Amino acid sequence: MAIIIDGRTIAQSLRRRVAEEVAELQARTGVRPGLAAVLVGDDPASHSYVRTKERMAREAGIAGRVVTLPADVAAEELHARVRELAEDPGVHGMLVQLPLPRHLDVESVLAAIPPQKDVDGFHPLNVGRLWSVRDPLAQDVLVPCTPQGCLMLLEEVLGPGGLRGRRALVVGRSNIVGKPMAALLLARDATVTLAHSRTRALAERCREAEVLVAAVGRAEFIRGDWIRPGAVVIDVGINRVEEAGRSRLVGDVAFREAAERAAAITPVPGGVGPMTVACLLANTVKAARIQLGLPPAG
Ligand code: NDP
């Protein structure tokens, strides 16, 4: 039976570390890091994510702010609000909660966020630097939160340097999870394959992987017999399923089956999810340090 990787506890200790860094930064410079989220429309999941981000920011001593706009907001109005936050010296980290309503152009909105305040790491400059610098986490690059959290979980299990030379498979190539995950694994010297919906013989590719990251968005899609015995499995998926009139969350991996073969595996919920918010807070402190001309790591 696999080790169950406890994302809640690991995220909690990261949040505690962030709170200490916030206090230390404030004592040294008088600056309290600030995080602002722009929320467009009434999607309940987006509202719930943003509320959690704001609450956890506050708990870590970060000043949290949410700008709420109606679903039919004009692109010019959204850009004007993004510009205001971009120019506000009290806002060190800012994000626009995705997805946006269809009439808005995501790329131009993300490009309007100053790279040094881009705590989601989606600005083209941060994306480019993620792929080109030697160690993006140690350097002044803001790295997307979910893959950053996945990497921390992997290093928790495998130890520093533990990814070196390992065969890693990432299933899913989104800009938010799959691609930045591949970049981080590569930066840690893993041998990386990035799979997607056109990949042939996916089960075979999975069976070769010593490290498997699933970010597909399909409930229990990756079966137990696809897992290489002794693999480390990170399940990013969050899928709501209805069973016997009850709704519950499951990952992209058939957890029970996979846990029979894996050496270690993340549960859903309680694995990657809590790490994402904790990394957002860590990115906010990193952004504040970059803006203050301090080295990225405290
Ligand atoms: P996307 O829908 O943007 O991407 C899904 C990826 O999976 C695509 O690259 C797609 O391939 C690939 N895919 C779909 N079907 C198959 C298939 N049959 N075989 C192989 N690959 C396939 O999703 P996200 O990356 O945004 O999210 C993935 C999951 O992670 C979701 O469940 C989401 O809820 C969850 N998530 C969790 C977070 C957390 O904090 N825990 C944060 C972000 C996401 P193609 O490109 O070819 O279409």
Short mmCIF file of C-alpha atoms and ligand atoms in Angstrom, two decimals:
data_model
loop_
_atom_site.label_atom_id
_atom_site.label_comp_id
_atom_site.label_asym_id
_atom_site.label_seq_id
_atom_site.Cartn_x
_atom_site.Cartn_y
_atom_site.Cartn_z
CA MET A 1 0.00 0.00 0.00
CA ALA A 2 1.30 3.42 -1.00
CA ILE A 3 2.27 6.29 1.27
CA ILE A 4 -0.56 8.82 1.14
CA ILE A 5 0.98 12.24 0.55
CA ASP A 6 -0.69 14.60 3.02
CA GLY A 7 -1.04 17.85 1.06
CA ARG A 8 -3.05 19.50 3.85
CA THR A 9 -0.26 19.20 6.41
CA ILE A 10 2.49 20.11 3.94
CA ALA A 11 0.47 23.15 2.77
CA GLN A 12 -0.16 24.19 6.36
CA SER A 13 3.55 24.24 7.14
CA LEU A 14 4.22 26.23 3.94
CA ARG A 15 1.54 28.76 4.97
CA ARG A 16 3.15 29.03 8.40
CA ARG A 17 6.53 29.68 6.76
CA VAL A 18 4.93 32.34 4.53
CA ALA A 19 3.37 34.03 7.60
CA GLU A 20 6.84 34.18 9.22
CA GLU A 21 8.32 35.69 6.05
CA VAL A 22 5.52 38.26 5.91
CA ALA A 23 6.16 39.30 9.51
CA GLU A 24 9.92 39.43 8.94
CA LEU A 25 9.52 41.49 5.76
CA GLN A 26 7.16 43.91 7.45
CA ALA A 27 9.47 44.33 10.46
CA ARG A 28 12.48 44.95 8.20
CA THR A 29 10.93 47.19 5.53
CA GLY A 30 7.59 48.41 6.91
CA VAL A 31 5.91 46.92 3.85
CA ARG A 32 2.98 44.54 4.24
CA PRO A 33 2.58 42.35 1.14
CA GLY A 34 -0.79 42.83 -0.63
CA LEU A 35 -2.70 40.45 -2.88
CA ALA A 36 -5.61 41.49 -5.13
CA ALA A 37 -7.93 39.21 -7.09
CA VAL A 38 -10.22 40.29 -9.90
CA LEU A 39 -13.36 38.20 -10.08
CA VAL A 40 -15.67 38.50 -13.09
CA GLY A 41 -19.19 37.00 -13.12
CA ASP A 42 -21.06 34.66 -10.78
CA ASP A 43 -19.42 31.25 -11.26
CA PRO A 44 -19.85 29.65 -7.79
CA ALA A 45 -16.58 27.68 -7.99
CA SER A 46 -14.62 30.85 -8.86
CA HIS A 47 -16.26 32.75 -5.99
CA SER A 48 -15.41 29.96 -3.59
CA TYR A 49 -11.74 29.79 -4.77
CA VAL A 50 -11.32 33.55 -4.45
CA ARG A 51 -12.88 33.59 -0.96
CA THR A 52 -10.46 30.88 0.14
CA LYS A 53 -7.50 32.79 -1.33
CA GLU A 54 -8.54 35.99 0.46
CA ARG A 55 -9.08 34.25 3.79
CA MET A 56 -5.78 32.38 3.67
CA ALA A 57 -3.95 35.56 2.62
CA ARG A 58 -5.37 37.35 5.64
CA GLU A 59 -4.39 34.47 7.94
CA ALA A 60 -0.80 34.75 6.67
CA GLY A 61 -0.73 38.49 7.36
CA ILE A 62 -1.07 39.48 3.69
CA ALA A 63 -3.50 42.31 2.87
CA GLY A 64 -6.18 40.70 0.66
CA ARG A 65 -8.51 42.54 -1.71
CA VAL A 66 -11.14 41.33 -4.19
CA VAL A 67 -12.45 43.42 -7.10
CA THR A 68 -15.78 41.97 -8.26
CA LEU A 69 -17.13 42.78 -11.72
CA PRO A 70 -20.37 41.71 -13.42
CA ALA A 71 -20.34 38.90 -16.03
CA ASP A 72 -21.17 41.37 -18.82
CA VAL A 73 -18.37 43.82 -17.94
CA ALA A 74 -16.86 45.55 -20.99
CA ALA A 75 -13.27 44.64 -21.87
CA GLU A 76 -12.24 48.32 -21.44
CA GLU A 77 -13.64 48.40 -17.91
CA LEU A 78 -11.86 45.17 -16.95
CA HIS A 79 -8.58 46.49 -18.39
CA ALA A 80 -9.03 49.77 -16.49
CA ARG A 81 -9.47 47.89 -13.19
CA VAL A 82 -6.44 45.70 -13.93
CA ARG A 83 -4.42 48.87 -14.68
CA GLU A 84 -5.48 50.44 -11.36
CA LEU A 85 -4.21 47.42 -9.43
CA ALA A 86 -1.08 47.29 -11.57
CA GLU A 87 -0.27 50.88 -10.54
CA ASP A 88 -1.25 50.50 -6.86
CA PRO A 89 1.95 50.28 -4.76
CA GLY A 90 0.03 48.46 -1.97
CA VAL A 91 -0.72 45.57 -4.34
CA HIS A 92 2.32 43.31 -4.76
CA GLY A 93 0.53 40.31 -6.21
CA MET A 94 -2.53 40.32 -8.46
CA LEU A 95 -4.51 37.77 -10.41
CA VAL A 96 -7.57 37.57 -12.61
CA GLN A 97 -9.59 34.51 -11.65
CA LEU A 98 -10.13 32.19 -14.63
CA PRO A 99 -12.21 31.21 -16.51
CA LEU A 100 -13.40 34.57 -17.85
CA PRO A 101 -16.75 35.04 -19.63
CA ARG A 102 -16.41 34.22 -23.34
CA HIS A 103 -16.58 37.80 -24.64
CA LEU A 104 -13.30 38.66 -22.85
CA ASP A 105 -9.88 37.88 -24.31
CA VAL A 106 -7.88 36.00 -21.67
CA GLU A 107 -4.49 36.52 -23.31
CA SER A 108 -4.73 40.31 -23.46
CA VAL A 109 -5.99 40.49 -19.86
CA LEU A 110 -3.12 38.31 -18.58
CA ALA A 111 -0.59 40.33 -20.56
CA ALA A 112 -1.88 43.52 -18.88
CA ILE A 113 -0.74 42.27 -15.45
CA PRO A 114 2.82 43.50 -14.72
CA PRO A 115 5.11 40.42 -14.75
CA GLN A 116 6.50 41.27 -11.29
CA LYS A 117 2.96 41.22 -9.82
CA ASP A 118 1.79 38.16 -11.78
CA VAL A 119 1.39 35.71 -8.88
CA ASP A 120 -0.38 33.13 -11.08
CA GLY A 121 2.69 33.06 -13.35
CA PHE A 122 0.65 33.29 -16.55
CA HIS A 123 2.22 36.43 -18.07
CA PRO A 124 4.19 35.59 -21.26
CA LEU A 125 7.41 36.92 -19.69
CA ASN A 126 7.12 34.61 -16.68
CA VAL A 127 6.17 31.70 -18.98
CA GLY A 128 9.24 32.33 -21.14
CA ARG A 129 11.57 32.65 -18.15
CA LEU A 130 10.11 29.50 -16.56
CA TRP A 131 11.36 27.57 -19.58
CA SER A 132 14.70 29.33 -19.92
CA VAL A 133 16.30 29.99 -16.53
CA ARG A 134 18.18 27.22 -14.71
CA ASP A 135 16.23 27.27 -11.43
CA PRO A 136 12.95 29.22 -11.78
CA LEU A 137 11.89 28.66 -8.15
CA ALA A 138 15.10 30.18 -6.77
CA GLN A 139 15.21 33.03 -9.31
CA ASP A 140 12.99 36.06 -9.86
CA VAL A 141 10.37 34.21 -11.91
CA LEU A 142 6.78 33.87 -10.70
CA VAL A 143 5.90 30.20 -11.27
CA PRO A 144 2.30 28.89 -11.63
CA CYS A 145 0.96 27.77 -8.26
CA THR A 146 -0.46 24.29 -8.92
CA PRO A 147 2.62 22.79 -10.60
CA GLN A 148 4.83 24.53 -8.00
CA GLY A 149 2.79 22.75 -5.30
CA CYS A 150 3.09 19.43 -7.14
CA LEU A 151 6.87 19.81 -7.29
CA MET A 152 7.02 20.47 -3.55
CA LEU A 153 4.99 17.31 -2.88
CA LEU A 154 7.31 15.30 -5.14
CA GLU A 155 10.40 16.66 -3.38
CA GLU A 156 8.83 15.92 -0.02
CA VAL A 157 8.64 12.25 -1.03
CA LEU A 158 11.79 11.92 -3.13
CA GLY A 159 14.02 14.40 -1.26
CA PRO A 160 16.07 17.21 -2.80
CA GLY A 161 17.65 16.01 -6.04
CA GLY A 162 15.32 13.00 -6.01
CA LEU A 163 13.85 13.76 -9.43
CA ARG A 164 17.22 13.76 -11.16
CA GLY A 165 17.25 11.32 -14.09
CA ARG A 166 13.77 9.93 -13.33
CA ARG A 167 11.27 9.19 -16.08
CA ALA A 168 8.35 11.58 -15.50
CA LEU A 169 5.07 11.62 -17.40
CA VAL A 170 2.67 14.56 -17.24
CA VAL A 171 -0.79 13.78 -18.59
CA GLY A 172 -2.42 17.05 -19.71
CA ARG A 173 -0.81 20.00 -21.51
CA SER A 174 -2.77 23.01 -20.28
CA ASN A 175 -0.98 26.33 -19.80
CA ILE A 176 -2.08 26.31 -16.15
CA VAL A 177 -0.91 22.86 -15.09
CA GLY A 178 0.57 20.46 -17.64
CA LYS A 179 3.07 22.64 -19.50
CA PRO A 180 4.51 24.48 -16.47
CA MET A 181 4.68 21.13 -14.63
CA ALA A 182 6.81 19.74 -17.45
CA ALA A 183 9.08 22.81 -17.28
CA LEU A 184 9.62 22.40 -13.52
CA LEU A 185 10.33 18.68 -13.79
CA LEU A 186 12.83 19.41 -16.55
CA ALA A 187 14.46 22.08 -14.37
CA ARG A 188 14.87 19.37 -11.72
CA ASP A 189 16.61 17.11 -14.27
CA ALA A 190 13.79 14.60 -14.75
CA THR A 191 13.35 13.07 -18.22
CA VAL A 192 9.95 14.41 -19.13
CA THR A 193 7.16 13.24 -21.44
CA LEU A 194 4.08 15.43 -21.90
CA ALA A 195 0.96 13.46 -22.91
CA HIS A 196 -2.41 14.75 -24.13
CA SER A 197 -5.60 13.64 -25.83
CA ARG A 198 -3.77 12.67 -29.04
CA THR A 199 -1.11 10.55 -27.29
CA ARG A 200 -1.09 6.96 -28.52
CA ALA A 201 -0.89 4.00 -26.10
CA LEU A 202 -1.25 6.23 -23.03
CA ALA A 203 -1.52 3.27 -20.64
CA GLU A 204 1.87 2.04 -21.89
CA ARG A 205 3.44 5.48 -21.45
CA CYS A 206 2.04 5.59 -17.89
CA ARG A 207 3.51 2.17 -17.07
CA GLU A 208 6.97 3.51 -17.96
CA ALA A 209 6.70 6.50 -15.62
CA GLU A 210 8.53 6.58 -12.30
CA VAL A 211 6.76 9.87 -11.61
CA LEU A 212 3.23 10.40 -12.93
CA VAL A 213 1.37 13.70 -12.77
CA ALA A 214 -2.28 13.52 -13.86
CA ALA A 215 -3.95 16.79 -14.95
CA VAL A 216 -6.64 15.61 -17.32
CA GLY A 217 -9.97 16.69 -15.81
CA ARG A 218 -11.63 13.25 -16.21
CA ALA A 219 -12.82 11.33 -13.17
CA GLU A 220 -10.67 8.27 -12.34
CA PHE A 221 -9.40 8.14 -15.91
CA ILE A 222 -6.00 6.67 -15.05
CA ARG A 223 -6.50 3.10 -13.86
CA GLY A 224 -4.53 1.16 -11.27
CA ASP A 225 -2.96 -1.22 -13.79
CA TRP A 226 -1.51 1.77 -15.70
CA ILE A 227 0.68 2.59 -12.70
CA ARG A 228 4.26 1.38 -12.65
CA PRO A 229 4.90 -0.47 -9.38
CA GLY A 230 6.80 1.89 -7.07
CA ALA A 231 5.84 5.06 -8.95
CA VAL A 232 5.09 8.38 -7.26
CA VAL A 233 1.67 9.61 -8.39
CA ILE A 234 0.45 13.21 -8.17
CA ASP A 235 -3.24 13.63 -8.95
CA VAL A 236 -4.16 17.20 -9.87
CA GLY A 237 -7.69 16.42 -11.03
CA ILE A 238 -10.75 17.69 -9.18
CA ASN A 239 -13.91 16.07 -10.53
CA ARG A 240 -17.33 16.04 -8.92
CA VAL A 241 -19.19 12.74 -9.34
CA GLU A 242 -22.71 11.74 -8.29
CA GLU A 243 -22.99 8.35 -6.62
CA ALA A 244 -26.11 6.94 -5.02
CA GLY A 245 -27.61 10.41 -4.83
CA ARG A 246 -24.48 11.82 -3.16
CA SER A 247 -21.88 14.06 -4.68
CA ARG A 248 -18.18 13.62 -3.96
CA LEU A 249 -14.83 14.76 -5.33
CA VAL A 250 -12.50 12.37 -7.12
CA GLY A 251 -9.22 12.82 -8.94
CA ASP A 252 -8.07 11.86 -12.42
CA VAL A 253 -6.55 8.66 -11.00
CA ALA A 254 -8.54 5.65 -9.70
CA PHE A 255 -7.11 6.18 -6.23
CA ARG A 256 -7.76 2.85 -4.52
CA GLU A 257 -6.44 0.77 -7.43
CA ALA A 258 -3.44 3.03 -7.98
CA ALA A 259 -2.52 2.99 -4.27
CA GLU A 260 -2.06 -0.80 -4.55
CA ARG A 261 0.89 -0.28 -6.93
CA ALA A 262 2.31 3.20 -6.30
CA ALA A 263 5.00 3.92 -3.71
CA ALA A 264 3.28 7.22 -2.87
CA ILE A 265 0.14 8.98 -4.09
CA THR A 266 -1.80 12.18 -3.40
CA PRO A 267 -5.44 11.86 -2.32
CA VAL A 268 -8.31 13.97 -3.72
CA PRO A 269 -9.29 16.05 -1.85
CA GLY A 270 -6.37 16.82 0.48
CA GLY A 271 -3.46 16.46 -1.94
CA VAL A 272 -2.59 19.07 -4.54
CA GLY A 273 -5.54 21.42 -3.87
CA PRO A 274 -4.29 22.90 -0.56
CA MET A 275 -0.81 23.36 -2.04
CA THR A 276 -2.12 25.63 -4.80
CA VAL A 277 -3.34 28.33 -2.40
CA ALA A 278 -0.27 28.03 -0.17
CA CYS A 279 1.97 28.57 -3.24
CA LEU A 280 -0.10 31.61 -4.22
CA LEU A 281 0.73 33.15 -0.85
CA ALA A 282 4.40 32.22 -1.26
CA ASN A 283 4.35 33.87 -4.70
CA THR A 284 2.87 37.04 -3.19
CA VAL A 285 5.79 37.34 -0.78
CA LYS A 286 8.22 36.55 -3.60
CA ALA A 287 6.57 39.28 -5.73
CA ALA A 288 6.86 41.79 -2.88
CA ARG A 289 10.54 40.92 -2.41
CA ILE A 290 11.21 41.33 -6.14
CA GLN A 291 9.50 44.74 -6.10
CA LEU A 292 11.52 45.79 -3.05
CA GLY A 293 14.76 44.77 -4.76
CA LEU A 294 15.38 41.92 -2.29
CA PRO A 295 16.53 38.44 -3.37
CA PRO A 296 13.54 36.14 -4.11
CA ALA A 297 14.23 33.63 -1.31
CA GLY A 298 14.00 34.94 2.27
P1 NDP B 1 -7.64 21.40 -19.22
O1 NDP B 1 -9.01 20.94 -19.58
O2 NDP B 1 -7.19 22.76 -19.60
O3 NDP B 1 -6.58 20.36 -19.83
C1 NDP B 1 -6.81 18.98 -19.80
C2 NDP B 1 -5.70 18.28 -20.51
O4 NDP B 1 -5.98 16.88 -20.48
C3 NDP B 1 -5.56 18.68 -21.98
O5 NDP B 1 -4.20 18.88 -22.30
C4 NDP B 1 -6.12 17.48 -22.74
O6 NDP B 1 -5.49 17.21 -23.97
C5 NDP B 1 -5.82 16.34 -21.77
N1 NDP B 1 -6.73 15.24 -22.00
C6 NDP B 1 -8.09 15.28 -22.08
N2 NDP B 1 -8.58 14.05 -22.36
C7 NDP B 1 -7.50 13.23 -22.47
C8 NDP B 1 -7.34 11.86 -22.75
N3 NDP B 1 -8.38 11.08 -23.03
N4 NDP B 1 -6.10 11.36 -22.77
C9 NDP B 1 -5.03 12.13 -22.52
N5 NDP B 1 -5.12 13.44 -22.24
C10 NDP B 1 -6.33 13.98 -22.23
O7 NDP B 1 -7.52 21.15 -17.66
P2 NDP B 1 -6.53 21.80 -16.53
O8 NDP B 1 -5.13 21.48 -16.84
O9 NDP B 1 -6.92 23.19 -16.26
O10 NDP B 1 -7.00 20.94 -15.27
C11 NDP B 1 -6.86 19.54 -15.22
C12 NDP B 1 -7.52 19.03 -13.95
O11 NDP B 1 -6.87 19.58 -12.83
C13 NDP B 1 -8.99 19.40 -13.79
O12 NDP B 1 -9.65 18.34 -13.11
C14 NDP B 1 -8.95 20.62 -12.89
O13 NDP B 1 -10.14 20.75 -12.13
C15 NDP B 1 -7.80 20.26 -12.01
N6 NDP B 1 -7.12 21.42 -11.43
C16 NDP B 1 -6.81 21.36 -10.11
C17 NDP B 1 -6.14 22.36 -9.49
C18 NDP B 1 -5.78 22.21 -8.05
O14 NDP B 1 -5.46 23.18 -7.40
N7 NDP B 1 -5.77 20.99 -7.51
C19 NDP B 1 -5.76 23.58 -10.20
C20 NDP B 1 -6.03 23.53 -11.63
C21 NDP B 1 -6.71 22.48 -12.19
P3 NDP B 1 -5.60 18.21 -25.26
O15 NDP B 1 -4.68 19.34 -24.95
O16 NDP B 1 -5.13 17.37 -26.38
O17 NDP B 1 -7.03 18.61 -25.35
#
